[in-house]
């Protein structure tokens, strides 16, 4: 179970790093929070 959590975090980080928009399609729930963070940075 713990190993799976690590794998998932790595996969999520990889997707976000590789292509932010594509990762949003794969992980819309996670992406909502990330998009808000990015929007806050842009201001």
Coordinates of N, CA and C in Angstrom, one line a residue:
X1 N 0.8 -1.2 0.0 CA 0.0 0.0 0.0 C 0.9 1.3 0.0
X2 N 1.9 1.3 0.9 CA 2.8 2.4 1.0 C 3.5 2.6 -0.3
X3 N 4.0 1.5 -0.9 CA 4.8 1.6 -2.1 C 3.9 2.2 -3.3
X4 N 2.6 1.8 -3.3 CA 1.7 2.3 -4.3 C 1.6 3.8 -4.2
X5 N 1.5 4.3 -3.0 CA 1.4 5.7 -2.8 C 2.6 6.5 -3.3
X6 N 3.7 5.9 -3.1 CA 5.0 6.5 -3.6 C 4.9 6.5 -5.2
X7 N 4.6 5.4 -5.7 CA 4.5 5.3 -7.2 C 3.5 6.3 -7.7
X8 N 2.4 6.5 -7.1 CA 1.4 7.4 -7.6 C 1.9 8.8 -7.5
X9 N 2.6 9.1 -6.4 CA 3.2 10.5 -6.3 C 4.2 10.8 -7.4
X10 N 5.0 9.8 -7.7 CA 6.0 9.9 -8.7 C 5.3 10.1 -10.1
X11 N 4.3 9.3 -10.3 CA 3.6 9.4 -11.6 C 2.9 10.8 -11.7
X12 N 2.3 11.2 -10.6 CA 1.6 12.5 -10.7 C 2.6 13.6 -10.9
X13 N 3.8 13.6 -10.2 CA 4.8 14.6 -10.4 C 5.3 14.6 -11.8
X14 N 5.5 13.4 -12.3 CA 6.0 13.2 -13.7 C 5.0 13.8 -14.7
X15 N 3.8 13.5 -14.5 CA 2.7 14.0 -15.5 C 2.7 15.5 -15.4
X16 N 2.7 16.1 -14.2 CA 2.6 17.5 -14.0 C 3.8 18.2 -14.6
X17 N 5.0 17.6 -14.4 CA 6.2 18.2 -14.9 C 6.3 18.0 -16.4
X18 N 5.8 16.9 -17.0 CA 6.0 16.6 -18.4 C 5.0 17.5 -19.2
X19 N 3.8 17.5 -18.9 CA 2.8 18.3 -19.6 C 1.6 18.6 -18.7
X20 N 1.6 19.8 -18.3 CA 0.6 20.2 -17.3 C -0.8 20.0 -17.8
X21 N -1.1 20.4 -19.0 CA -2.5 20.3 -19.6 C -2.9 18.9 -19.7
X22 N -2.0 18.0 -20.2 CA -2.3 16.6 -20.4 C -2.6 16.0 -19.0
X23 N -1.8 16.3 -18.0 CA -2.0 15.8 -16.7 C -3.4 16.2 -16.2
X24 N -3.9 17.3 -16.6 CA -5.2 17.8 -16.1 C -6.3 16.8 -16.7
X25 N -6.1 16.4 -17.9 CA -7.1 15.5 -18.5 C -7.0 14.1 -17.7
X26 N -5.8 13.7 -17.3 CA -5.7 12.4 -16.6 C -6.2 12.5 -15.2
X27 N -5.8 13.7 -14.5 CA -6.1 13.8 -13.1 C -6.9 15.1 -12.8
X28 N -8.1 15.2 -13.3 CA -8.9 16.5 -13.2 C -9.0 17.0 -11.7
X29 N -9.2 16.0 -10.8 CA -9.5 16.4 -9.4 C -8.2 17.1 -8.8
X30 N -7.1 16.5 -9.1 CA -5.8 17.0 -8.6 C -5.5 18.4 -9.3
X31 N -5.8 18.4 -10.6 CA -5.5 19.6 -11.4 C -6.2 20.8 -10.9
X32 N -7.4 20.7 -10.4 CA -8.2 21.9 -10.0 C -7.3 22.7 -9.0
X33 N -6.8 22.0 -8.0 CA -6.0 22.7 -7.0 C -4.7 23.2 -7.6
X34 N -4.1 22.5 -8.5 CA -2.8 22.9 -9.1 C -3.1 24.1 -10.0
X35 N -4.2 24.2 -10.7 CA -4.5 25.3 -11.6 C -4.7 26.6 -10.8
X36 N -5.3 26.4 -9.6 CA -5.5 27.6 -8.8 C -4.2 28.1 -8.3
X37 N -3.3 27.2 -7.9 CA -1.9 27.6 -7.5 C -1.2 28.3 -8.6
X38 N -1.3 27.8 -9.8 CA -0.6 28.4 -11.0 C -1.2 29.8 -11.2
X39 N -2.5 29.9 -11.1 CA -3.2 31.2 -11.3 C -2.7 32.2 -10.3
X40 N -2.6 31.8 -9.0 CA -2.1 32.7 -8.0 C -0.7 33.1 -8.2
X41 N 0.2 32.3 -8.8 CA 1.6 32.6 -9.1 C 1.6 33.7 -10.2
X42 N 0.7 33.5 -11.2 CA 0.7 34.4 -12.3 C 0.3 35.8 -12.0
X43 N -0.4 36.1 -10.9 CA -0.9 37.4 -10.6 C 0.3 38.3 -10.1

